[in-house]
mmCIF file of C-alpha atoms in Angstrom:
data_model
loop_
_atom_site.group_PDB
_atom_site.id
_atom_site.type_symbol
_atom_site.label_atom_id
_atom_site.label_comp_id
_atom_site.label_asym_id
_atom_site.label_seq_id
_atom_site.Cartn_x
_atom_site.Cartn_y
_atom_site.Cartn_z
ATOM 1 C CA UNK A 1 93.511 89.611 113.683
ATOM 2 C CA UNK A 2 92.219 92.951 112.736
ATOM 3 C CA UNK A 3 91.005 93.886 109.139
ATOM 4 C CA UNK A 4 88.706 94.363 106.497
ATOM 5 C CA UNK A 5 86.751 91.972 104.625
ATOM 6 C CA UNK A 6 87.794 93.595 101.134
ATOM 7 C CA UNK A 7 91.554 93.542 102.210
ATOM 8 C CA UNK A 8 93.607 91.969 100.006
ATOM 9 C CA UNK A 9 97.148 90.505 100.618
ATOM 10 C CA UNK A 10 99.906 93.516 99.690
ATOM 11 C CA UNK A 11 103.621 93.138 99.294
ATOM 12 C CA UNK A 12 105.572 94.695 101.878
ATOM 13 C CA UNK A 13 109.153 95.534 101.610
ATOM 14 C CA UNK A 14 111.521 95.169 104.308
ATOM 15 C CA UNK A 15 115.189 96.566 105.167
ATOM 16 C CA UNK A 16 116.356 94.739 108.046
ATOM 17 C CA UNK A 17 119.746 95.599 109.102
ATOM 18 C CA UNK A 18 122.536 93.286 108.767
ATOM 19 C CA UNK A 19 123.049 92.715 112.418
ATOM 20 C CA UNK A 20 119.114 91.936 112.767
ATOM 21 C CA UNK A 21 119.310 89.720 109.838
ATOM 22 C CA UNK A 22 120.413 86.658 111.282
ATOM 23 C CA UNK A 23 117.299 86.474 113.478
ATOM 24 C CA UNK A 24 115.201 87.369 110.918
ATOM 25 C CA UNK A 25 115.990 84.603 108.816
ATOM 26 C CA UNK A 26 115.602 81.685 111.120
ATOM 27 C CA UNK A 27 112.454 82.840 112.420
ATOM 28 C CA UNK A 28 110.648 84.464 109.628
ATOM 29 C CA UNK A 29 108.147 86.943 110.029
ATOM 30 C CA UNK A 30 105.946 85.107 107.441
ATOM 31 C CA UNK A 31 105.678 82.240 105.154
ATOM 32 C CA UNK A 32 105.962 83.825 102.203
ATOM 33 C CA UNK A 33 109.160 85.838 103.248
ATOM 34 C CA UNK A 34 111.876 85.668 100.706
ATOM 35 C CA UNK A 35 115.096 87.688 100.686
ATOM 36 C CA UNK A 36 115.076 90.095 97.092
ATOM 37 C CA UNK A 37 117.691 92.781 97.732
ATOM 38 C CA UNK A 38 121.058 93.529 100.078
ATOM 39 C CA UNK A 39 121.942 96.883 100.309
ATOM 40 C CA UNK A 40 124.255 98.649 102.480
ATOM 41 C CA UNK A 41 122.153 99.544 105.212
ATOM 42 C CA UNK A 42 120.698 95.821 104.984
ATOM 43 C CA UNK A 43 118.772 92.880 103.746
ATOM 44 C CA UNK A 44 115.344 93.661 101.744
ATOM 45 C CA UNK A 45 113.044 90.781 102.246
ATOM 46 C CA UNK A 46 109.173 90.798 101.120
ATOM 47 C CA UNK A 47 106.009 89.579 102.558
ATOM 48 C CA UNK A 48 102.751 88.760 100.865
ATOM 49 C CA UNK A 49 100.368 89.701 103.927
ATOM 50 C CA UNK A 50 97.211 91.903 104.929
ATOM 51 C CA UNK A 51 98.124 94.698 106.521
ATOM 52 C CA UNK A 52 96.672 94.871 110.060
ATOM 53 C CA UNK A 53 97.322 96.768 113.320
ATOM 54 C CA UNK A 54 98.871 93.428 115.202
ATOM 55 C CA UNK A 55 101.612 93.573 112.127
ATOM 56 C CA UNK A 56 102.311 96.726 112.264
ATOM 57 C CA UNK A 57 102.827 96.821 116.062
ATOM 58 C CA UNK A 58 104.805 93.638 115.746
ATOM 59 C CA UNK A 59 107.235 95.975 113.238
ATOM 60 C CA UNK A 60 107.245 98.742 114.917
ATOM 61 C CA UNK A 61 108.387 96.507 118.320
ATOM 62 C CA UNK A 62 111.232 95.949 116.331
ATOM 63 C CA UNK A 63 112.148 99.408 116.513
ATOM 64 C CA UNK A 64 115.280 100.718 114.219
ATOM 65 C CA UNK A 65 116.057 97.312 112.916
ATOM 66 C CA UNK A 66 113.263 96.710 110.836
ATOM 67 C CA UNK A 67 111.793 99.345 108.334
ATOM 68 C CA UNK A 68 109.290 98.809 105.996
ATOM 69 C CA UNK A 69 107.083 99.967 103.106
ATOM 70 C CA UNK A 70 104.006 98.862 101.279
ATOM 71 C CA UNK A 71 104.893 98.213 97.055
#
């Protein structure tokens, strides 16, 4: 895995839709992934992780279903 050595861990927030959700939850994307919010467009989940390139193109792979931001 790719990063820094003065990375810390960052919460990232999550929208996943609601059709998408159902896979998200039985295979989370993390350990510490825990469902916060639902909104209309979908379920808000956070993860306590270091951001890193393999992450983000595991996200991105995702494509519309996923979007996310860094809190």
């Amino acid at each position: 895995v790719t990063r820094k050595h003065d990375q810390a861990p960052q919460k990232l927030k999550l929208i996943v839709t609601h059709e998408f959700w159902p896979y998200i939850k039985t295979k989370p994307l993390h350990e510490s992934q825990k469902q916060v919010d639902q909104l209309e467009e979908g379920v808000v989940i956070q993860i306590e992780v270091i951001e890193n390139k393999e992450l983000e193109a595991l996200l991105n792979s995702f494509g519309n279903k996923v979007r996310y931001s860094t809190t």
